[in-house]
Short mmCIF file of C-alpha atoms (C1' of nucleotides) in Angstrom, two decimals:
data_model
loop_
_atom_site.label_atom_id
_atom_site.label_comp_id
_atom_site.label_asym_id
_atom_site.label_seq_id
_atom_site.Cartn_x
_atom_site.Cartn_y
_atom_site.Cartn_z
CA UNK A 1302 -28.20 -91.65 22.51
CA UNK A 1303 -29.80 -89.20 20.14
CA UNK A 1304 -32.65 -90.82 17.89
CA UNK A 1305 -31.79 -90.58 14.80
CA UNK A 1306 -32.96 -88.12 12.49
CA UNK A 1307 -35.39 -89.94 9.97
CA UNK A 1308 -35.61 -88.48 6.48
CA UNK A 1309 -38.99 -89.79 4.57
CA UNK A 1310 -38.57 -90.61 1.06
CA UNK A 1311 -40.01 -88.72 -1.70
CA UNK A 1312 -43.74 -88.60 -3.59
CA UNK A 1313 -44.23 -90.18 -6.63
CA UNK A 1314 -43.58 -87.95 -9.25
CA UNK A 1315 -47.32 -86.18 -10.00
CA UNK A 1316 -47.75 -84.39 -13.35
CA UNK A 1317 -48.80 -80.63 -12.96
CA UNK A 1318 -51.73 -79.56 -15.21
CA UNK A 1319 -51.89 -75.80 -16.24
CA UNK A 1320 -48.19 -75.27 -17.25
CA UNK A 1321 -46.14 -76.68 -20.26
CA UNK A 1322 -43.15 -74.51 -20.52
CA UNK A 1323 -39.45 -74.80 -21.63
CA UNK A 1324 -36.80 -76.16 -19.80
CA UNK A 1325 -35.08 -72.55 -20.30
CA UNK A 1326 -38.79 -71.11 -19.43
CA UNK A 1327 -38.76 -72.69 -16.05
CA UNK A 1328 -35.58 -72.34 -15.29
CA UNK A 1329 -36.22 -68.47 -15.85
CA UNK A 1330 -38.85 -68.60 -13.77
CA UNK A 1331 -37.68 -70.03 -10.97
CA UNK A 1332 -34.32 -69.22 -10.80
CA UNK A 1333 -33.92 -65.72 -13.19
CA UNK A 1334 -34.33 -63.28 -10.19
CA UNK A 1335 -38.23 -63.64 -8.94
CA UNK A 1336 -37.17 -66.29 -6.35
CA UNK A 1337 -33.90 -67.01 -4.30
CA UNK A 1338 -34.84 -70.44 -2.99
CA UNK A 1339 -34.57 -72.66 -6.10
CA UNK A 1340 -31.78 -74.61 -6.87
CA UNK A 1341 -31.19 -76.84 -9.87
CA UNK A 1342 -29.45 -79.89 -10.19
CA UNK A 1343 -29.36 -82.15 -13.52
CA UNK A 1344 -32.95 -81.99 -14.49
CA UNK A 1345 -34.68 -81.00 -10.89
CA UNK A 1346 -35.17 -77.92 -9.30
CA UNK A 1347 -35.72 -77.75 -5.46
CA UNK A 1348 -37.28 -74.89 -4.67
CA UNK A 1349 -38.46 -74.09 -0.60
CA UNK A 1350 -41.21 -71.75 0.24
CA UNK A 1351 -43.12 -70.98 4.09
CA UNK A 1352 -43.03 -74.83 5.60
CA UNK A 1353 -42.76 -76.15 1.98
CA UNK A 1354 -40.13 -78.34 0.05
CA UNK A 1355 -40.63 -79.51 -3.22
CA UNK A 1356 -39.23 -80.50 -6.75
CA UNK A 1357 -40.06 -80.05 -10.10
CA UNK A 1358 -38.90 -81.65 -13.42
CA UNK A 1359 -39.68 -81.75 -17.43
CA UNK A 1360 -40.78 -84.84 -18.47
CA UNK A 1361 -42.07 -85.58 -22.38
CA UNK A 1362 -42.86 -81.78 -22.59
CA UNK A 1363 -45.13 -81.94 -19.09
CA UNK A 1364 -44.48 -80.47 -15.90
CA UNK A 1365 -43.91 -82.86 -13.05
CA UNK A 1366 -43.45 -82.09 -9.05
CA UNK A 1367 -43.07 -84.23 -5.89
CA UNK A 1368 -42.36 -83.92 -2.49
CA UNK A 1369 -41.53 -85.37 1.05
CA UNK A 1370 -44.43 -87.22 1.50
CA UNK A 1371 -44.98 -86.01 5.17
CA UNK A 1372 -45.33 -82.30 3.13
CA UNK A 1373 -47.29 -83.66 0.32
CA UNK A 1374 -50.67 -82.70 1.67
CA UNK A 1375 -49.03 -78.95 2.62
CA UNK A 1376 -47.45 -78.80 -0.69
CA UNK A 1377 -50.02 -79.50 -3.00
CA UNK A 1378 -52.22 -77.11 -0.91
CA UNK A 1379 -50.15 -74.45 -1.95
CA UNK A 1380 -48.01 -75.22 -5.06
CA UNK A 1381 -50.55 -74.31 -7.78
CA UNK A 1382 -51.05 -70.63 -6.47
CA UNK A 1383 -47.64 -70.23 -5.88
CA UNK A 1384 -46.99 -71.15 -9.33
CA UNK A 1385 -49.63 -69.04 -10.83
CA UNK A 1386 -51.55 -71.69 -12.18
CA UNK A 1387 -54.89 -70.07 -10.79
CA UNK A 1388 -54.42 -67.42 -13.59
CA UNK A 1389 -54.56 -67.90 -17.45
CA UNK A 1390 -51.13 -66.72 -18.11
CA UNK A 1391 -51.83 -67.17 -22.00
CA UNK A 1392 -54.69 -64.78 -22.19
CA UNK A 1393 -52.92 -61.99 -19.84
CA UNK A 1394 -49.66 -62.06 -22.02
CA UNK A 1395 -52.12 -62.02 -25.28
CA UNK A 1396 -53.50 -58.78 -23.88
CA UNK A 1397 -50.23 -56.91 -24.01
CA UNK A 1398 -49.39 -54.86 -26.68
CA UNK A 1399 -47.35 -56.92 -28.56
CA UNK A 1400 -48.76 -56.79 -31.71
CA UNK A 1401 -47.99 -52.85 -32.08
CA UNK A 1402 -44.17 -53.54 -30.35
CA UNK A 1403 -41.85 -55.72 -31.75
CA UNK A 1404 -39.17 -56.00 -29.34
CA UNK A 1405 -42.12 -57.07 -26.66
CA UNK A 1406 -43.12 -59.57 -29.18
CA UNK A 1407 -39.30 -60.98 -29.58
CA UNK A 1408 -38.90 -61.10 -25.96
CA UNK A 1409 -42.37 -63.15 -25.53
CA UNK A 1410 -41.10 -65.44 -28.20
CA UNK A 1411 -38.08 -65.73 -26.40
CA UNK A 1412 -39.27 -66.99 -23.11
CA UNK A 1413 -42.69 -69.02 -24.28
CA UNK A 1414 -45.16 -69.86 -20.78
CA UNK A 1415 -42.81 -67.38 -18.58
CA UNK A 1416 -44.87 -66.73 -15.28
CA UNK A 1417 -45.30 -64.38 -12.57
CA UNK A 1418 -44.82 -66.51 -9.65
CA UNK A 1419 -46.68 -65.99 -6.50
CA UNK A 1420 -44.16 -66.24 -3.25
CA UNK A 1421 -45.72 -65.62 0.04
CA UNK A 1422 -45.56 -61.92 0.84
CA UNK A 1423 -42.69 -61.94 3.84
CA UNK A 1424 -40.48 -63.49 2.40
CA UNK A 1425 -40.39 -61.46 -0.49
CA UNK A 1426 -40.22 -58.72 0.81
CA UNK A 1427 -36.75 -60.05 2.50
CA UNK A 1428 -36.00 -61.31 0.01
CA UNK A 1429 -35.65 -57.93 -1.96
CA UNK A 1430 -34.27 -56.02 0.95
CA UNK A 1431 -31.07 -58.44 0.47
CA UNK A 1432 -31.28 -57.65 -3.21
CA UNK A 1433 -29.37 -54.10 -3.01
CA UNK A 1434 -26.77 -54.04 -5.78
CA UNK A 1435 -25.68 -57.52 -5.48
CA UNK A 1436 -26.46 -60.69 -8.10
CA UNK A 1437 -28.52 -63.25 -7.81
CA UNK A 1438 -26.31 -66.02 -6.69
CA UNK A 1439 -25.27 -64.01 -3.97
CA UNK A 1440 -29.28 -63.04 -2.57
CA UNK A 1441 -29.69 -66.49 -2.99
CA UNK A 1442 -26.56 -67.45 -0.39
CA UNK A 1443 -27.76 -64.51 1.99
CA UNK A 1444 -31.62 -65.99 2.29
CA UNK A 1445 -29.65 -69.51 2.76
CA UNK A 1446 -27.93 -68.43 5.39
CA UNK A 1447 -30.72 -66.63 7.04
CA UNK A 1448 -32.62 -69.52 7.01
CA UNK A 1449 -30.10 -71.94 7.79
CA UNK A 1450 -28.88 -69.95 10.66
CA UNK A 1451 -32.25 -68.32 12.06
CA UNK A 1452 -34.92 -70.20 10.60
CA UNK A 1453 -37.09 -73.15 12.02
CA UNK A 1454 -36.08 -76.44 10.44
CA UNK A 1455 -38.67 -78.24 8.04
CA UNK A 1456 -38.93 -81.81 9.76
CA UNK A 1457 -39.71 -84.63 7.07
CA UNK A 1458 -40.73 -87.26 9.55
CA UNK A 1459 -41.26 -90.29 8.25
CA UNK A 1460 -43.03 -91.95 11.64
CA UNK A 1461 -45.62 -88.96 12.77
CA UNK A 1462 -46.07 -88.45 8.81
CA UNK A 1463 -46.57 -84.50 10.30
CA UNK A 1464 -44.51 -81.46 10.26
CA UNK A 1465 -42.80 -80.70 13.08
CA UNK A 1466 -41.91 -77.11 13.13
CA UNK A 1467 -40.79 -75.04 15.97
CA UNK A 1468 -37.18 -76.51 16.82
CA UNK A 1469 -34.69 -73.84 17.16
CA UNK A 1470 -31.73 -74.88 14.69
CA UNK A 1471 -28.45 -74.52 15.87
CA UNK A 1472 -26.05 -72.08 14.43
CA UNK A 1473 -23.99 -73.80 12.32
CA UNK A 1474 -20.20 -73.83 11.89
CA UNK A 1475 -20.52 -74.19 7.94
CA UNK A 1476 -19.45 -70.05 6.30
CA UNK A 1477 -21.74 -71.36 3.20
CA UNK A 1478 -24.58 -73.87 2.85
CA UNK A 1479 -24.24 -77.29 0.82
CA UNK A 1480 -25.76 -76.86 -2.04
CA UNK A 1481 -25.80 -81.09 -2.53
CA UNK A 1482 -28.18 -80.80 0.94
CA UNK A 1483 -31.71 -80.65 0.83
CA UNK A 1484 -33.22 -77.48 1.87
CA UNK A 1485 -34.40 -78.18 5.69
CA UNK A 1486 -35.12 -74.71 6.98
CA UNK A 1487 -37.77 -72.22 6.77
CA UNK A 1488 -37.12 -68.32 6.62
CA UNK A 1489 -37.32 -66.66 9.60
CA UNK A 1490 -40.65 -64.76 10.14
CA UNK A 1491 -40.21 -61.17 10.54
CA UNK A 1492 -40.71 -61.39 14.30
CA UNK A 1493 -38.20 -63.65 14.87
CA UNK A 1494 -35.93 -61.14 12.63
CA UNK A 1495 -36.72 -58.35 14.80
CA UNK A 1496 -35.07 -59.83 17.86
CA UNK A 1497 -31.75 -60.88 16.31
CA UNK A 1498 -28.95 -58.32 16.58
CA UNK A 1499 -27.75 -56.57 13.49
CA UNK A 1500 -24.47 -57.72 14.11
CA UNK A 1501 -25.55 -61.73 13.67
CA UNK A 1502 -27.70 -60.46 10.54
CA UNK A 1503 -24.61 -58.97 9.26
CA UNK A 1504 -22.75 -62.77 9.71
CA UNK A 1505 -25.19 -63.87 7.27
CA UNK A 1506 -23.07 -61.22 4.30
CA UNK A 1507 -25.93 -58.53 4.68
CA UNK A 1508 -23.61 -55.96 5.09
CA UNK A 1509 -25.50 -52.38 5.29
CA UNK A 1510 -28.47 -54.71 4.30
CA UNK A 1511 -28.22 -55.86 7.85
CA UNK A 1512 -29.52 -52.59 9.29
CA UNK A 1513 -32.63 -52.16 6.82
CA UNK A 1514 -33.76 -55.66 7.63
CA UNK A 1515 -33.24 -54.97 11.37
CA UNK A 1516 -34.77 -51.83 11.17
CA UNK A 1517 -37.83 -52.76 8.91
CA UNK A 1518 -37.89 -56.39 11.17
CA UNK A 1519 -38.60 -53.82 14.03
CA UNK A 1520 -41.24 -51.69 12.50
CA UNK A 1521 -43.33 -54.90 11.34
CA UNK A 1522 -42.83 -56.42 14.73
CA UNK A 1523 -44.38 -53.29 16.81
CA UNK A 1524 -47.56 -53.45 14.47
CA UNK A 1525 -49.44 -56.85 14.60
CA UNK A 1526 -51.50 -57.15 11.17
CA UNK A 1527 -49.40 -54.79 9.22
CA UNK A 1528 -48.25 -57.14 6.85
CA UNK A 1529 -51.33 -59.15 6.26
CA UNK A 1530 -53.28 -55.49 5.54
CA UNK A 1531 -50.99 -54.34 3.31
CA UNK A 1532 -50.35 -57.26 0.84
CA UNK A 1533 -54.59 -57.36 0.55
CA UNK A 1534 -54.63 -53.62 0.00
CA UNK A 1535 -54.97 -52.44 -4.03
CA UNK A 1536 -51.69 -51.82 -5.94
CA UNK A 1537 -50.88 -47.96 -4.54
CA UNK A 1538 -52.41 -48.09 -1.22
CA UNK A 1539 -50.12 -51.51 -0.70
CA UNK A 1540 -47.25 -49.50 -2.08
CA UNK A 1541 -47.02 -46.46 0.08
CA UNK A 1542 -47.38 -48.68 2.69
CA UNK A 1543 -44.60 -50.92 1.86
CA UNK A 1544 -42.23 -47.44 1.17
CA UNK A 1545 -42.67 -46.70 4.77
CA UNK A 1546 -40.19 -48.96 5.89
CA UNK A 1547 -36.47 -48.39 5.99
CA UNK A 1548 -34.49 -50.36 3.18
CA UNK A 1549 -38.15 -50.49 0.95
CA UNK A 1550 -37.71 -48.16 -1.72
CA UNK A 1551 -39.34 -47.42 -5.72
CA UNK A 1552 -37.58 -50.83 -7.15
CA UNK A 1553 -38.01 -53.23 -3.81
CA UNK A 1554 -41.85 -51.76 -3.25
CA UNK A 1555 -42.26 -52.77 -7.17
CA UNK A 1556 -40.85 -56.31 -6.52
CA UNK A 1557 -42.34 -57.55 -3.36
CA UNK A 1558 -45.89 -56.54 -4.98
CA UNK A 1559 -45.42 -58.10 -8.57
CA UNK A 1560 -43.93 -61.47 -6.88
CA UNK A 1561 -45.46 -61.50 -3.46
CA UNK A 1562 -48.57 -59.98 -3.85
CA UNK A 1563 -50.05 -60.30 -7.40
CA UNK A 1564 -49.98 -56.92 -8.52
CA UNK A 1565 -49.68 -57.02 -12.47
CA UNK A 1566 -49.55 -53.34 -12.51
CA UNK A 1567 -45.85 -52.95 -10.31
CA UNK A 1568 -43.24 -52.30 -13.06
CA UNK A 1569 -39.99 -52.54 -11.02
CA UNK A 1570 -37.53 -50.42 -12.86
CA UNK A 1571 -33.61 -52.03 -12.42
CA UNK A 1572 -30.75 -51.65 -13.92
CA UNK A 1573 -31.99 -54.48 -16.72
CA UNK A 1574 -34.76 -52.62 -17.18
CA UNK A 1575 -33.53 -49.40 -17.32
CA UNK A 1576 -31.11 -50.73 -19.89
CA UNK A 1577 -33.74 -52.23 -21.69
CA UNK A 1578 -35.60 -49.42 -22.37
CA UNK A 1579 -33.08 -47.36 -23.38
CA UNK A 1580 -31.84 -49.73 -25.92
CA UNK A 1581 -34.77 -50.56 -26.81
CA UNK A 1582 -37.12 -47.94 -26.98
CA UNK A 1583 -35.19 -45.01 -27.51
CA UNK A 1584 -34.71 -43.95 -23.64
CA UNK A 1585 -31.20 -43.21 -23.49
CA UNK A 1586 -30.41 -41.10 -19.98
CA UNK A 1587 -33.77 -40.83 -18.62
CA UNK A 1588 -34.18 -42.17 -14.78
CA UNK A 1589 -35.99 -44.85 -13.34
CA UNK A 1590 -39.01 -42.71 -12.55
CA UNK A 1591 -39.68 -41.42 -15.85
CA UNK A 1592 -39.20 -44.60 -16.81
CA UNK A 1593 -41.94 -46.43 -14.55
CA UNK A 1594 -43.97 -43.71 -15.97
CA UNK A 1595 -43.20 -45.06 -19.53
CA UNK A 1596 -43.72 -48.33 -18.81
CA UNK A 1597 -47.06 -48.23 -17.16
CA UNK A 1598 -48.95 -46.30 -19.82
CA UNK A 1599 -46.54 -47.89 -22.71
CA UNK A 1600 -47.45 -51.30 -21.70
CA UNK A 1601 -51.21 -50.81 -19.66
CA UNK A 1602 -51.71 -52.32 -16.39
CA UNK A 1603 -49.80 -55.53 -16.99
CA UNK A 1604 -46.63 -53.64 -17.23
CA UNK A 1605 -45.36 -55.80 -15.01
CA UNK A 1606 -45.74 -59.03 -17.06
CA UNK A 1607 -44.50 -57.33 -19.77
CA UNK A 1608 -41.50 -56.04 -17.58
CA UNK A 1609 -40.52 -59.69 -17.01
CA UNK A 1610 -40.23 -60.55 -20.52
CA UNK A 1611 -38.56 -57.48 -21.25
CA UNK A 1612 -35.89 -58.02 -18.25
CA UNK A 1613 -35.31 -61.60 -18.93
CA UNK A 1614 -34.77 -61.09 -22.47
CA UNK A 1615 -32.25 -58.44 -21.88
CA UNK A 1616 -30.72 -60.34 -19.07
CA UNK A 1617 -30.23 -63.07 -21.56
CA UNK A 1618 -29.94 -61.88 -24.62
CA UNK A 1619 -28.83 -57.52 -24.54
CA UNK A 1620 -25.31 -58.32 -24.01
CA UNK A 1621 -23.41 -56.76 -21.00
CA UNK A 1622 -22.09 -53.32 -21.72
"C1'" DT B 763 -36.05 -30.93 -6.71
"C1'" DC B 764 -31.82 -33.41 -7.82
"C1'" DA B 765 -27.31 -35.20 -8.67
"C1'" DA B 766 -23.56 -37.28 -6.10
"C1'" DG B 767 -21.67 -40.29 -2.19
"C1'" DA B 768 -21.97 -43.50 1.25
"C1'" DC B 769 -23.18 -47.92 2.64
"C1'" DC B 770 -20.96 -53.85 3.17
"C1'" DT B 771 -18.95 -57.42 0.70
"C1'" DT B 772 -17.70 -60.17 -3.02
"C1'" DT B 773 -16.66 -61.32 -7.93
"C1'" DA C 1184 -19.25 -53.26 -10.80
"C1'" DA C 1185 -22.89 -55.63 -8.57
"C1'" DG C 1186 -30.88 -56.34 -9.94
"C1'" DG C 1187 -30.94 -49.85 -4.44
"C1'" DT C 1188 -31.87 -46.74 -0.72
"C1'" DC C 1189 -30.94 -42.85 2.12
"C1'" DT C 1190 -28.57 -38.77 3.12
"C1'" DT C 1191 -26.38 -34.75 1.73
"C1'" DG C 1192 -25.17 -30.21 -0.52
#
DNA sequence: TCAAGACCTTT
DNA sequence: AAGGTCTTG
């Protein structure tokens, strides 16, 4: 007979010092289009990151988080930098120039404590290469099924009290994750993606996706180090890097540096974006390149904080059209 | 140098 | 039409 597969129950809840924002700020945060591996439910997001699970909640105003406990001493290694709380958000959003532009200041207003978060590098970077004209929910499904499908499973064991990684998941059966389940599997690392055929990446709804993560899965595989170099290299070197590989291009470069590297100075121009500064700043037609260029001296070498505000205002707020 | 189209699939 | 990139002409 099979043993049994033991789930351990969760932390205490532990209050999280460094943070006080919104319910509608964290939920912005975590789930507005920085990160595909949140999901809320009543109150609590679960959000999954490398070998990490964990949950986070408002109480009385204060941030709260927990975890498995066998992943409490991994999490809480790792949860404050991938929050940001290592940087003093307040002072960096002071320092744009909000005071000479009104719609930045509306938009700051609008989304009080919003943060950069700080995902591990790789799995941004896939991340973003699923991100190709489609909407968030739907990233969100394709990284679910790539980890469900091809990633090692996150063991909560309740007995060893250790993580227990390196068990090969079998494929499932299920066409779409339960979203009621906790999250049990880690994304697969890019060398495991370079050895799975395109045609079982394109299972997980990749479509022409499916070849640029194959492709780029290849490249990083076949050069040991790449990765690590590049996300410690300065903001332009790590860029032209990054637009060497196939699927990586102005927008996805932009994104895996401003979420997976740090790098206040990406402005990652999408379609929000572009809409947003043509709506708002007078830049009706122009293309996304002029339009990083605006950005970046408009807004100084925080442009991308200031691009988050400015995208998840006009996400929210700026109406469809 | 640049404006279309193609590329997968789903809402 | 959707939070792009790559390839054409």
């Amino acid at each position: 007979m099979r043993p049994q597969k033991v789930r351990d129950h969760w932390s205490d809840w532990q209050p999280l010092a460094g943070w006080q924002p919104t319910p509608a700020t964290l939920a912005e945060t975590l789930d507005g289009g920085q990160a595909f591996r949140w999901h809320g439910a009543g109150d609590i997001w679960t959000g999954t990151w490398s070998a990490c699970v964990t949950q986070l909640r408002m109480r009385e105003g204060s941030l709260e988080w927990r975890s498995p406990v066998s992943l409490q001493t991994a999490v809480s290694a790792t949860l404050p930098r991938y929050l940001g709380l290592d940087r003093d958000w307040n002072a960096l959003t002071d320092s744009l120039p909000w005071r000479s532009d009104a719609h930045l200041a509306q938009c700051i207003a609008a989304f009080p404590g919003l943060r950069i978060l700080r995902q591990p590098f790789g799995e941004t970077l896939l991340g973003f290469l699923c991100s190709a004209t489609k909407q968030i929910v739907q990233i969100k499904q394709m990284v679910a099924l790539l980890a469900e499908r091809h990633g090692v499973e996150i063991r909560w064991n309740a007995v060893s009290g250790r993580v227990q990684s390196a068990s090969r998941t079998p494929r499932s059966t299920l066409a779409t994750p339960n979203d009621d389940a906790p999250p049990c599997h880690q994304l697969p690392t890019w060398e495991e993606l370079a050895v799975i055929p395109e045609k079982d990446l394109r299972q997980c709804l990749l479509g022409f996706r499916a070849k640029y993560i194959h492709a780029t899965a290849r490249f990083i595989a076949a050069r040991p180090g790449w990765l690590e170099e590049t996300e410690a290299l300065p903001y332009a070197a790590a860029k032209a890097r990054l637009l060497e590989l196939p699927g990586v291009g102005e927008k996805v470069a932009d994104c895996v540096l401003l979420f997976g590297a740090g790098k206040l100075e990406a402005f990652p121009v999408d379609t929000w974006v572009l809409k947003s500064l043509a709506r708002r700043y007078g830049l009706d037609g122009w293309k996304p390149a002029p339009v990083a260029h605006f950005g970046r001296t408009h807004f100084g070498p925080l442009a991308g904080l200031a691009q988050q505000y400015l995208f998840s205002w006009e996400r929210k707020f700026g109406g469809g059209r």
